[in-house]
Short mmCIF file of C-alpha atoms in Angstrom, two decimals:
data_model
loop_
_atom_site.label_atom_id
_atom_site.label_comp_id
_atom_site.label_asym_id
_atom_site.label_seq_id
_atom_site.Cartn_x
_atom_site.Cartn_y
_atom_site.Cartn_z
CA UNK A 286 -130.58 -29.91 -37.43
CA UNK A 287 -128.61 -27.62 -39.17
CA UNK A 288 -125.45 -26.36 -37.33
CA UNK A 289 -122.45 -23.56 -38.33
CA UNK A 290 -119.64 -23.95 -36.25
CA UNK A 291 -117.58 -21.02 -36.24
CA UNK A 292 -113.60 -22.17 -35.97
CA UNK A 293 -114.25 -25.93 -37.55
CA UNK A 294 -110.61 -26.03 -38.87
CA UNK A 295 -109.27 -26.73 -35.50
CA UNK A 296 -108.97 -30.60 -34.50
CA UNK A 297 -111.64 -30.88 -31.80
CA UNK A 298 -114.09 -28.59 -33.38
CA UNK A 299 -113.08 -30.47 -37.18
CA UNK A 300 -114.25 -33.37 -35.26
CA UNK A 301 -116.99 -32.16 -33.63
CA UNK A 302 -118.22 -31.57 -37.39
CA UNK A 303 -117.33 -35.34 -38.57
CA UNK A 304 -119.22 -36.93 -36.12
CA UNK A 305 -122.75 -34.24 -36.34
CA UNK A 306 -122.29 -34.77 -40.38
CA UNK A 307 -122.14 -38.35 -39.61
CA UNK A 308 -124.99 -38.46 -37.48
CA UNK A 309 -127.16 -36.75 -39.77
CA UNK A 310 -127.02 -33.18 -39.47
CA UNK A 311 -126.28 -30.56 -41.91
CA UNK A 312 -122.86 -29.39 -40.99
CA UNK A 313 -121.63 -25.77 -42.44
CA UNK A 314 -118.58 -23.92 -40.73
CA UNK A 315 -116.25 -20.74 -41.30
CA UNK A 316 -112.80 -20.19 -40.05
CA UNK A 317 -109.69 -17.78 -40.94
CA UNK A 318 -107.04 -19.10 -43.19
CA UNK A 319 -109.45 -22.31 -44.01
CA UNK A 320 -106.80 -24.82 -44.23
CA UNK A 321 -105.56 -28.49 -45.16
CA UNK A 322 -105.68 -31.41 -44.13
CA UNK A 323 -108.86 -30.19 -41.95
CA UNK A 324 -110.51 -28.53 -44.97
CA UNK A 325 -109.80 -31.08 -47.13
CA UNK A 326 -111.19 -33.68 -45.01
CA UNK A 327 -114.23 -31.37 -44.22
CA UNK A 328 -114.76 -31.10 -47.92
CA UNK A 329 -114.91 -34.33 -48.62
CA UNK A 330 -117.40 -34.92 -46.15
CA UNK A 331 -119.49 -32.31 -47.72
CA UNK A 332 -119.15 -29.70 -45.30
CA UNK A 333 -119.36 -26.65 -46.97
CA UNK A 334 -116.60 -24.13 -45.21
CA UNK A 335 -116.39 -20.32 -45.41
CA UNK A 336 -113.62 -18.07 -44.91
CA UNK A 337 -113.06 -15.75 -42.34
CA UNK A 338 -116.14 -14.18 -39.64
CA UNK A 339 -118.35 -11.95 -41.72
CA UNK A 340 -121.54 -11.38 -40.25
CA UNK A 341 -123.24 -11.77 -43.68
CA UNK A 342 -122.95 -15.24 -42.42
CA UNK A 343 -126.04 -14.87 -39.79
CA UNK A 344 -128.15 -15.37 -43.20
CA UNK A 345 -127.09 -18.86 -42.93
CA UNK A 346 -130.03 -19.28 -40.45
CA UNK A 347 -128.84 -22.49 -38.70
CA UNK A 348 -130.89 -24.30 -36.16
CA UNK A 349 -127.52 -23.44 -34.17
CA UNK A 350 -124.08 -21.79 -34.31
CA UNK A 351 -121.71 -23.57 -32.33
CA UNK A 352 -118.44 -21.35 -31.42
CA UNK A 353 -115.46 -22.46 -31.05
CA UNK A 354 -112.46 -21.30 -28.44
CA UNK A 355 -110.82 -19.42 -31.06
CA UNK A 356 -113.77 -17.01 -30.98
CA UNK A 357 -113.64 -13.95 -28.86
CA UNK A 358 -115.07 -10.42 -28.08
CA UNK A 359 -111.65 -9.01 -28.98
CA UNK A 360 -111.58 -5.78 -31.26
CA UNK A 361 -108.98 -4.89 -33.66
CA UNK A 362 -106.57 -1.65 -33.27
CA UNK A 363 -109.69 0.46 -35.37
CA UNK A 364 -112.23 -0.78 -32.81
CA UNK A 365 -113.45 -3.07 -35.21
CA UNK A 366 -114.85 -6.17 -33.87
CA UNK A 367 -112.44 -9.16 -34.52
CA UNK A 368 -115.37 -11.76 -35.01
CA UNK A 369 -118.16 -9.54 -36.31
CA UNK A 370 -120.40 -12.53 -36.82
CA UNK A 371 -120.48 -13.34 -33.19
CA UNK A 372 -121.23 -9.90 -32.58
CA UNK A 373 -124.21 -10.28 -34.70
CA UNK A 374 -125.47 -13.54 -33.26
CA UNK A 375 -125.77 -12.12 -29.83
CA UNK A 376 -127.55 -9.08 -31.04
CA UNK A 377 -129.76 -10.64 -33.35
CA UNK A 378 -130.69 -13.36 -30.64
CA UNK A 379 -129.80 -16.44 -32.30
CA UNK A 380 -129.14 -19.58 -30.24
CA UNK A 381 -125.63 -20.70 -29.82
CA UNK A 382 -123.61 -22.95 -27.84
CA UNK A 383 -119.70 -23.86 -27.16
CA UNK A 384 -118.41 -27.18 -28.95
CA UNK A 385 -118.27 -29.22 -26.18
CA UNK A 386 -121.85 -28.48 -24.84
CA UNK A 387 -123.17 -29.60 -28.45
CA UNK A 388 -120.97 -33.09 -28.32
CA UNK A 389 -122.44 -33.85 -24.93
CA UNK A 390 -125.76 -33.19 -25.76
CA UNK A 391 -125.93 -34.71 -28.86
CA UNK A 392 -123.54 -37.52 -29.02
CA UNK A 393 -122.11 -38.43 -25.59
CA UNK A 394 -125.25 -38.78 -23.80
CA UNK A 395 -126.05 -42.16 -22.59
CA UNK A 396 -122.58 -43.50 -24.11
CA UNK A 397 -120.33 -44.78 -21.63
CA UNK A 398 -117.60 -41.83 -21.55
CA UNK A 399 -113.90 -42.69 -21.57
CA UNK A 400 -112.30 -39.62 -20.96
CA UNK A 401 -108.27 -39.07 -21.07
CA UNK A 402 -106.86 -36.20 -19.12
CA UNK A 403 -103.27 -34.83 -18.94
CA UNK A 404 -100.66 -32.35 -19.48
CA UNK A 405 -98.89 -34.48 -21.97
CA UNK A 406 -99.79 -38.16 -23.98
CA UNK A 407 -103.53 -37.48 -23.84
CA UNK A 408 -103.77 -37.88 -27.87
CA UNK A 409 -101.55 -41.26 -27.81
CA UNK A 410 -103.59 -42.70 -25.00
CA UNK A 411 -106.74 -41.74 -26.47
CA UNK A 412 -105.55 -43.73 -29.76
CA UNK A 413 -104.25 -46.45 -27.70
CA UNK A 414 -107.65 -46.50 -25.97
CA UNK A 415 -109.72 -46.45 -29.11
CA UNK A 416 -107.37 -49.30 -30.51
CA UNK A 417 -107.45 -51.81 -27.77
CA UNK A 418 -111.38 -51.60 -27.79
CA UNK A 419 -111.82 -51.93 -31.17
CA UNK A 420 -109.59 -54.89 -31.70
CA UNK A 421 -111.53 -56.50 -28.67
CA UNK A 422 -114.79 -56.01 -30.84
CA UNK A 423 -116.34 -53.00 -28.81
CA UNK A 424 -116.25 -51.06 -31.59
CA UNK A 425 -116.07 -47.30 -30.02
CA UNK A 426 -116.93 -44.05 -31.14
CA UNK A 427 -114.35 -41.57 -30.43
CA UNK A 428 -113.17 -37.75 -30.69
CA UNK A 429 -109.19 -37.24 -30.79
CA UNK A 430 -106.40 -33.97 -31.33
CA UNK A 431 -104.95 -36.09 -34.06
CA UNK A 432 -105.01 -38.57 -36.66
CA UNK A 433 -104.85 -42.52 -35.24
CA UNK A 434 -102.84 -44.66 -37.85
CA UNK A 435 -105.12 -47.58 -37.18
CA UNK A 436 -108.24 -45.28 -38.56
CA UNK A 437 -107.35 -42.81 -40.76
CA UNK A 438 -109.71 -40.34 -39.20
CA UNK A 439 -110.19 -38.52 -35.69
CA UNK A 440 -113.24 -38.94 -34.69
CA UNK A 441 -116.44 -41.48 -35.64
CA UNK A 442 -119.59 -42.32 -33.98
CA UNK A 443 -118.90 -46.17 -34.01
CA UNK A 444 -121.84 -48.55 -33.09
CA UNK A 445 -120.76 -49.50 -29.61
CA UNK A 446 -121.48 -48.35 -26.58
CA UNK A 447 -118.23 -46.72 -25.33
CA UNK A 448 -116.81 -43.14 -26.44
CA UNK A 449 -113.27 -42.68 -26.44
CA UNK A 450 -112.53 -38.54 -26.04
CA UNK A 451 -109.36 -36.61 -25.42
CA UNK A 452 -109.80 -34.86 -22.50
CA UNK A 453 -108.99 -31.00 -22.87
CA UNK A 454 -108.11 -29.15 -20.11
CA UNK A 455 -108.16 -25.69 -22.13
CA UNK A 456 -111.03 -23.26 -21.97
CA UNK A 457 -114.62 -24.44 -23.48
CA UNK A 458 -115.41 -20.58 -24.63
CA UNK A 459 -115.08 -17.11 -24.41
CA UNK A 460 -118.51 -16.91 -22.32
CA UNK A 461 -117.76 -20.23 -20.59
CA UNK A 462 -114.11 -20.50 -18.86
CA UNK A 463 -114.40 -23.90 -17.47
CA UNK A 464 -112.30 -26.87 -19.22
CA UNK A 465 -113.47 -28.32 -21.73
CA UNK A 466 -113.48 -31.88 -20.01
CA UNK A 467 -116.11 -30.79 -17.59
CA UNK A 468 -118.89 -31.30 -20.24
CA UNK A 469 -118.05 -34.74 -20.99
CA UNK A 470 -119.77 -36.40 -18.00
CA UNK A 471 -116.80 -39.52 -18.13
CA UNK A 472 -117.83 -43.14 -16.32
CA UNK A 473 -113.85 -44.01 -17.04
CA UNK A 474 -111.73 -40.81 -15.91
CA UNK A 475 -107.75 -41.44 -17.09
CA UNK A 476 -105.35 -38.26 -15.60
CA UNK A 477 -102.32 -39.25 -17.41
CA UNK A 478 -100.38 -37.03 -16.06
CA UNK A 479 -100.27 -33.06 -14.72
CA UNK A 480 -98.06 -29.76 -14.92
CA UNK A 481 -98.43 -26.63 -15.33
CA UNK A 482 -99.36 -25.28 -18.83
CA UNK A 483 -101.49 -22.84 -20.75
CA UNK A 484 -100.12 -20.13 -18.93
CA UNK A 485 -102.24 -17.57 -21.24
CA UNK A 486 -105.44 -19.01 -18.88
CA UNK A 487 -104.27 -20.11 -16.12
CA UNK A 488 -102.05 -18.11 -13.07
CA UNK A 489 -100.19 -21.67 -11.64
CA UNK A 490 -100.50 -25.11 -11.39
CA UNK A 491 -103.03 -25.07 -8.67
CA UNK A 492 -105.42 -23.49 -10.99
CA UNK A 493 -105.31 -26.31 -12.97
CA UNK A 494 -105.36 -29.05 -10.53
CA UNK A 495 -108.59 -27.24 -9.46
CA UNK A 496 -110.14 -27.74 -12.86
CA UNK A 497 -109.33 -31.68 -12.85
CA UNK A 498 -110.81 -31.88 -9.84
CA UNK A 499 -113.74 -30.69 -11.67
CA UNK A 500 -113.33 -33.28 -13.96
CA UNK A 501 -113.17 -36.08 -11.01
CA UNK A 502 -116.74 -34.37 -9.26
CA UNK A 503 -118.11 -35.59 -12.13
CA UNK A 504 -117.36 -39.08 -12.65
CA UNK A 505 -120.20 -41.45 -11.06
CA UNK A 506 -119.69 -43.72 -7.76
CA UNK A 507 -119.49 -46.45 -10.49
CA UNK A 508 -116.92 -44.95 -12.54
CA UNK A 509 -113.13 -45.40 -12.32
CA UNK A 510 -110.75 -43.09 -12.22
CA UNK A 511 -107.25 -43.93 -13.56
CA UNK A 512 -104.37 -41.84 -12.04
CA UNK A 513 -100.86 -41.88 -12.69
CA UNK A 514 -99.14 -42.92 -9.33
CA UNK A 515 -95.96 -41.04 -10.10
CA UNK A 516 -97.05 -37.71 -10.45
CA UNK A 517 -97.53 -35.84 -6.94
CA UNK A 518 -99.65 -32.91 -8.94
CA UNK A 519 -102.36 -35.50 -9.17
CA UNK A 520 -101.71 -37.09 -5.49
CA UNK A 521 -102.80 -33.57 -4.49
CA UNK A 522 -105.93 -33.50 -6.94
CA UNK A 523 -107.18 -36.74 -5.93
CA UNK A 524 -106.81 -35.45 -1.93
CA UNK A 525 -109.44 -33.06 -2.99
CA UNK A 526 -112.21 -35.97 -2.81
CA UNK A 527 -112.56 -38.97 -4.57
CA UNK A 528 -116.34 -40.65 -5.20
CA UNK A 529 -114.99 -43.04 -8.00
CA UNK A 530 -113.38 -46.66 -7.99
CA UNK A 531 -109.90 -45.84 -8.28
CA UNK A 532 -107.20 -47.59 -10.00
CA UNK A 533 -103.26 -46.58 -10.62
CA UNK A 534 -100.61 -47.14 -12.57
CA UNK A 535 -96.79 -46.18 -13.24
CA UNK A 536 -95.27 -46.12 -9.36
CA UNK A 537 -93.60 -49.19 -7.63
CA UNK A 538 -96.65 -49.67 -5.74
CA UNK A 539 -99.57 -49.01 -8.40
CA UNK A 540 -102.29 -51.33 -9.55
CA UNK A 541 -100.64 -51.32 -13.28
CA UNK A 542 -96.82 -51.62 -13.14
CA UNK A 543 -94.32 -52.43 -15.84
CA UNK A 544 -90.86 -54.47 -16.25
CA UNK A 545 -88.77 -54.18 -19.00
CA UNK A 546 -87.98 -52.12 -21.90
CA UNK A 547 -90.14 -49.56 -22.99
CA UNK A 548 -90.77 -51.07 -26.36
CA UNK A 549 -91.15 -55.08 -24.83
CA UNK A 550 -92.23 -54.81 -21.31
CA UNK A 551 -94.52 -57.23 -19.07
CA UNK A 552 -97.76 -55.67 -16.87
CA UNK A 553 -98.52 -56.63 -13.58
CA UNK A 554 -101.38 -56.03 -12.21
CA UNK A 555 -101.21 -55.84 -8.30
CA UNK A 556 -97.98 -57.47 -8.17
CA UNK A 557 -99.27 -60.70 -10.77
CA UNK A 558 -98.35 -61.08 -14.56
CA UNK A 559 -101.16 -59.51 -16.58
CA UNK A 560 -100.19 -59.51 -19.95
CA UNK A 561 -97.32 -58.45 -22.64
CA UNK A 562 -96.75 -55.57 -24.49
CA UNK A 563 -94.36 -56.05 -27.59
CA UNK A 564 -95.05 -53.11 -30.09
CA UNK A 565 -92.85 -50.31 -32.34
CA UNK A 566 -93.09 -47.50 -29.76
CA UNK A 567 -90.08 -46.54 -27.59
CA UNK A 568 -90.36 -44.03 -24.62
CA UNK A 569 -90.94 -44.32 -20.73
CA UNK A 570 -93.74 -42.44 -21.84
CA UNK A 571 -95.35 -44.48 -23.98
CA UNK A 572 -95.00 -47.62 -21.38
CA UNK A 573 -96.91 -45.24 -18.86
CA UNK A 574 -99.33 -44.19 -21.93
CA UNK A 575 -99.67 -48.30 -22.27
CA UNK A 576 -100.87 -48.78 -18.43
CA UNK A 577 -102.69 -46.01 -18.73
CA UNK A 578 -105.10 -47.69 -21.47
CA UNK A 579 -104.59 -50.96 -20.04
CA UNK A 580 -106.48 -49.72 -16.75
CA UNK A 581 -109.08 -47.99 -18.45
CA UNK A 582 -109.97 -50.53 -21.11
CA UNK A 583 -110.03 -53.15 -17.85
CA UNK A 584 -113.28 -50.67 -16.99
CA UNK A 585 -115.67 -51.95 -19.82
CA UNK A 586 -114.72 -55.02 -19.41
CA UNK A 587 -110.78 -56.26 -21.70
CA UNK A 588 -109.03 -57.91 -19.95
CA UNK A 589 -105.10 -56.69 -19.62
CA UNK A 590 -104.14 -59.79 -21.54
CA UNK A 591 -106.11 -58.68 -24.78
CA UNK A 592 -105.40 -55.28 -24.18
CA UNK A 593 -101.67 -55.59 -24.16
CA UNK A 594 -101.93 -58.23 -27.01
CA UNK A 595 -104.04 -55.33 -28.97
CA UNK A 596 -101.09 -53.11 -28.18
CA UNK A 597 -98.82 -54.99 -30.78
CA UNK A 598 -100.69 -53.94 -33.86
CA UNK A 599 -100.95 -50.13 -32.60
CA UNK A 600 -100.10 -47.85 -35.42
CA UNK A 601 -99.43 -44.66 -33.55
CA UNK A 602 -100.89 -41.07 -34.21
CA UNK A 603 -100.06 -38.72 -37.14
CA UNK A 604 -97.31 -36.57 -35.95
CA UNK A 605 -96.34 -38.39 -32.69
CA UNK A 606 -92.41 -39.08 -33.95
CA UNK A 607 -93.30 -39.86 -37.63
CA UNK A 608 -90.63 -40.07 -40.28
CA UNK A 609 -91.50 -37.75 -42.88
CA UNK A 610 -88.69 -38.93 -45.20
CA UNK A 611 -85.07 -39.90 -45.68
CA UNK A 612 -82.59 -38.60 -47.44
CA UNK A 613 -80.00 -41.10 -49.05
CA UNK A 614 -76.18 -39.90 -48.30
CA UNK A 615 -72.48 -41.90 -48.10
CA UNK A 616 -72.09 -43.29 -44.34
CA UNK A 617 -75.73 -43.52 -43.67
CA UNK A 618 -79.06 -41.84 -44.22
CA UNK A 619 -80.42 -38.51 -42.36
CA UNK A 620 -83.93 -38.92 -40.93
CA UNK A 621 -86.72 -36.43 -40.66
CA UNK A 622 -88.97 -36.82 -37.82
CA UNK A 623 -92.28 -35.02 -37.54
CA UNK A 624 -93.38 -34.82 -33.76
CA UNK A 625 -96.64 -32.40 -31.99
CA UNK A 626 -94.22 -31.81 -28.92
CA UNK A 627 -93.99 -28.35 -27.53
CA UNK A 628 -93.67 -28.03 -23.85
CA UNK A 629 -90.33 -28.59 -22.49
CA UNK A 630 -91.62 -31.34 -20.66
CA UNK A 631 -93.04 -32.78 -23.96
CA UNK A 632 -89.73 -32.21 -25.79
CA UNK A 633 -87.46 -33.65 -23.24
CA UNK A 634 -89.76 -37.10 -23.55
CA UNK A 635 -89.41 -37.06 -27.29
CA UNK A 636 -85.94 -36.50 -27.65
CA UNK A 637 -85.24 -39.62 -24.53
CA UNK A 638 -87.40 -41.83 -26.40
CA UNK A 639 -85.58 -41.53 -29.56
CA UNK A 640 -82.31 -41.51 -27.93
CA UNK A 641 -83.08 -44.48 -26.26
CA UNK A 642 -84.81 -46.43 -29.28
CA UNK A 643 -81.39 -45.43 -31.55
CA UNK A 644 -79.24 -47.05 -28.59
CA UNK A 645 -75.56 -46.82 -29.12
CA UNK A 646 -73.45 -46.21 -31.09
CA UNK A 647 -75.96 -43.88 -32.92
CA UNK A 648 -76.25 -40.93 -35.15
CA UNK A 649 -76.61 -37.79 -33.91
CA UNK A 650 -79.79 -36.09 -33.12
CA UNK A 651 -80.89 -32.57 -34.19
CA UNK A 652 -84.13 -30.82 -32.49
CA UNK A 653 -85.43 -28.01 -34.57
CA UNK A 654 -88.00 -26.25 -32.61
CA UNK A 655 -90.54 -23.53 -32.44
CA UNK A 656 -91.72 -21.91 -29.06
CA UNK A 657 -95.58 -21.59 -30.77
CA UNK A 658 -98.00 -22.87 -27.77
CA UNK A 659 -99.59 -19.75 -26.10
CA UNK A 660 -97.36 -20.77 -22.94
CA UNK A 661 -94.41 -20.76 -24.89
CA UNK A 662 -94.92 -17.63 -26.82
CA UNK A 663 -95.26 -15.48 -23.39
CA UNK A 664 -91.88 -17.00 -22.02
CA UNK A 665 -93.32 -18.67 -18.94
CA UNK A 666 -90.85 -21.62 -19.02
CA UNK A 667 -87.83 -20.38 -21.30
CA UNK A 668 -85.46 -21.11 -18.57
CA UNK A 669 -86.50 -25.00 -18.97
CA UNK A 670 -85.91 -25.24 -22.38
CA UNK A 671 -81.58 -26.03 -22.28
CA UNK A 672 -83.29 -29.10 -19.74
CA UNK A 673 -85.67 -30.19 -22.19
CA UNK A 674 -82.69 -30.06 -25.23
CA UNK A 675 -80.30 -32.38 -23.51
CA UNK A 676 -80.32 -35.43 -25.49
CA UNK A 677 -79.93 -33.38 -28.38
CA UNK A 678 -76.37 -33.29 -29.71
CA UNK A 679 -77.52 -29.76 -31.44
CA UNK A 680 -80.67 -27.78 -31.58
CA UNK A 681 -82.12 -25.09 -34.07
CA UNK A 682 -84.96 -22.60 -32.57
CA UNK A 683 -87.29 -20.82 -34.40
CA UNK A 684 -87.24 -17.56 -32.55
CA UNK A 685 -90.07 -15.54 -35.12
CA UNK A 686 -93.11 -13.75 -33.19
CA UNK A 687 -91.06 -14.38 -30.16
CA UNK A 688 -91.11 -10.99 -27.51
CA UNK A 689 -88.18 -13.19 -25.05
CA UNK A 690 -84.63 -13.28 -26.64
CA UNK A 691 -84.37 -17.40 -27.60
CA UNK A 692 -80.67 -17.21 -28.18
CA UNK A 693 -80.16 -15.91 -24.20
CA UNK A 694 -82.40 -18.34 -23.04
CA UNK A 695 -79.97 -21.42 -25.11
CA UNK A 696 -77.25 -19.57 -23.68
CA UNK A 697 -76.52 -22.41 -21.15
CA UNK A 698 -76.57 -24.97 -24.28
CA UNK A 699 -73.30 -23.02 -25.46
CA UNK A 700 -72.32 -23.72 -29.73
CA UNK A 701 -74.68 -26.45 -29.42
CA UNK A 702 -77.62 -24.63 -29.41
CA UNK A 703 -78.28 -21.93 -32.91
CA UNK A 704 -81.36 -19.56 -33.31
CA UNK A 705 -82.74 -18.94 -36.56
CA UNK A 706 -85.50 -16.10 -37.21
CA UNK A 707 -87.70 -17.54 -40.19
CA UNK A 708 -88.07 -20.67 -41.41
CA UNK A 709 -85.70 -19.87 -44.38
CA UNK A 710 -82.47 -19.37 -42.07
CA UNK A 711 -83.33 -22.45 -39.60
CA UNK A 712 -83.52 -24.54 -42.99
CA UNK A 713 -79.78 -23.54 -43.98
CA UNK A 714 -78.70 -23.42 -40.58
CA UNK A 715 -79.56 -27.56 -39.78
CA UNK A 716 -78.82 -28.43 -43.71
CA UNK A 717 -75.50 -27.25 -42.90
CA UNK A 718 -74.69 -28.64 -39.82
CA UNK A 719 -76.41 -32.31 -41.23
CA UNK A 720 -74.58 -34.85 -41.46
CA UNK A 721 -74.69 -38.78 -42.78
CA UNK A 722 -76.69 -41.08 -40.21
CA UNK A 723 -78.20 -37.70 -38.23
CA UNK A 724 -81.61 -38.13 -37.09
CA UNK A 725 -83.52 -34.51 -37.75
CA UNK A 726 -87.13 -34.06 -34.94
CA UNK A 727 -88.60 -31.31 -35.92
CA UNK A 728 -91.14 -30.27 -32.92
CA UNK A 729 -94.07 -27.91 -33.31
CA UNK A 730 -97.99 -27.67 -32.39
CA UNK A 731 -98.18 -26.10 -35.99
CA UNK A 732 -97.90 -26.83 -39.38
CA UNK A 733 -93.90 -24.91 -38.81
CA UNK A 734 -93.75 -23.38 -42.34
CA UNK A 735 -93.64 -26.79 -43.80
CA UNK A 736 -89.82 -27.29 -42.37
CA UNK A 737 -90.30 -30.75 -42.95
CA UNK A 738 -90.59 -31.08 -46.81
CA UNK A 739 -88.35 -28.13 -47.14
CA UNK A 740 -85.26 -29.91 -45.19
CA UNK A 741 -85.85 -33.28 -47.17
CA UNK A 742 -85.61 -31.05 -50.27
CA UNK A 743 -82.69 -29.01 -49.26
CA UNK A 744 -80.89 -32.28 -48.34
CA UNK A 745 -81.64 -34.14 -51.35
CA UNK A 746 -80.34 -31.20 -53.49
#
């Protein structure tokens, strides 16, 4: 089959394309702004990618286009359509389909699904997931947002049974509005967690606790669903019906439980000692992430032993609090962290995990942030944002594209909080205020103008 998939340089759909070119098919895809890593890795795969939506492209003739979210029925200020090869598909006829449709006809079915759900950690967890299966020999496909350490990819086919997906609550397309996650039929269901977000889709949080109960309807009576006990969002989900074995984890009284430190801790399971984790990651949110896989990797059959013992010799994903470089100076060095956080929520948990990991005494720690999500852009939770920056002894905003004044909305965070409007000023700006021993997390669902590479730079000069 040959299949163009229009947006592949986004992570799921860049997947989607790893895993058809690996099963066989002839893979070709277009985007705007075709860009590394994604086209690099889609190149080298030898996916042949074209830029921008011309509807030239329909000459292609593909067995089927598969669209992406990205794609809409927008039109530009001229009337022009945005995507003019969409237009053309659905006038000329031509079969099509959303991503997620294609991966669950064509690679999920008759896999045994593990599906992870949540507002935050669903990447980690996935990876986590993926990791303790394959180290117990199941050897898993799997579909992730990211970049595993332990694989070097995001997504394979993998010879086993199970299939190891991040669990997307966002839309599936512009001519199907459900989640994503509904497609993916799951036998193991994790909700890691649930608040409200994507507040370009959906009005509130009961919107979206409507769509994961979607996600539960479809999870067989032999399935299991795995549901974190402290979150009351989910209680209320889970009220909705349950059909599933269910199993929880995080609250005093859940199945999976942890004591100790976040980054040595022992599981119980139903009270009893179940195994040890003793890994590199720090966070309360990693130790829930840890239960989390521990309970659904229990499903198919590890036991929490070998699942916690798997745990040691996880690597982490790409962009979940990685160090993109040091920079040498008298009194100590200053770190750059790379991390994917953007909701408050999100940010909050990074900046606690590090704080905590650093213990005390400590260098200081600098956010530099940009408001980029869809949710973020519109303002919905601006007022949160001083909450989430509190274990930050300063912060530096990225207020470009923004249409809600960032520097009133840090207002509460007083001189520690400064507001820069390109990439260029946030750069002097931190590099100014740095100082031996600081610790820089820079925080972003985007590439943010390369701030990483250009702070190590300007420090080093």
């Amino acid at each position: 089959m040959h299949i163009h998939i229009l947006g592949i340089c986004g992570t799921f759909m860049g997947g989607l394309a790893a895993l058809a070119r690996e099963a066989g098919h002839r893979v070709t895809g277009c985007d705007a702004g075709v860009y590394p890593p994604m086209s690099d890795q889609l190149r080298a795969l030898g996916i042949d990618l074209i830029e921008g939506f011309g509807a030239d492209q329909l000459a292609l003739k593909p067995d089927m286009f598969v669209i992406g979210n990205v794609v809409s029925r927008s039109r530009k200020p001229d009337g022009s359509p945005k995507f003019p090869l969409m237009e053309a598909i659905m006038d000329s006829g031509a079969a099509y389909t959303s991503g997620p449709q294609w991966l669950a006809e064509h690679v999920l079915q008759g896999r045994h699904v593990m599906a992870v759900a949540g507002t935050h950690g669903k990447t980690t967890t996935t990876a986590m997931l993926t990791w303790i299966l394959e180290a117990n020999g199941l050897q898993p496909g799997f579909l992730v947002g990211g970049v595993p350490l332990n694989f070097g990819v995001s997504a394979r086919l993998g010879s086993g049974n199970t299939f190891t997906i991040e669990a997307d609550e966002y839309d599936t397309a512009f001519f199907d509005k459900r989640s994503k996650f509904v497609h993916y039929r799951p036998r193991t269901a994790v909700l890691n967690n649930l608040e409200f977000d994507h507040a370009d889709i959906f009005d509130d949080l009961a919107a979206i606790e409507r769509q994961f109960h979607h996600l539960i309807r479809t999870v067989p009576p032999s399935g299991r669903v795995v549901s974190n006990g402290l979150e009351e969002s989910l209680d209320r989900v889970l009220h909705q019906g349950l059909w599933s074995e269910l199993r929880t984890f995080g609250a005093a009284v859940s199945d999976f439980t942890a004591v100790g430190e976040p980054h040595a801790f022992d599981v119980l399971n139903q009270g009893r000692p179940a195994g040890r984790v003793e890994w590199a990651l720090s966070g309360v949110h990693n130790q829930l992430n840890a239960l989390a896989a521990i309970a659904a990797a229990e499903h198919v059959g590890v036991a929490p032993a070998d699942a916690a013992r798997a745990l040691a010799s996880f690597e982490n994903v790409r962009r979940r609090m990685e160090v993109r470089g040091t920079v040498a100076r008298p009194g100590g060095a200053i770190t750059v962290y790379d991390d994917f956080a953007h909701h408050p929520t999100a940010i909050r948990t990074t900046l606690d995990g590090l704080q905590r990991r650093l213990g005390s005494p400590r260098g200081r720690i600098l956010a530099v942030f940009e408001p980029r999500s869809n949710t973020m852009k519109l303002g919905t939770m601006k007022s949160q944002l001083p909450w989430s920056l509190e274990a930050a002894d300063l912060a530096f905003c990225h207020s470009g594209g923004l249409d809600w004044d960032a520097t009133e909305a840090l207002a509460p965070m007083g001189a520690r909080a400064r507001v820069g409007k390109n990439i260029d000023e946030l750069v002097t700006q931190v590099v100014s205020a740095a100082q031996p021993g600081d610790h820089i997390v820079c925080m972003s669902n985007g590439g943010f103008g390369g701030v990483h590479e250009r702070l190590l730079k300007a420090l080093a000069a």
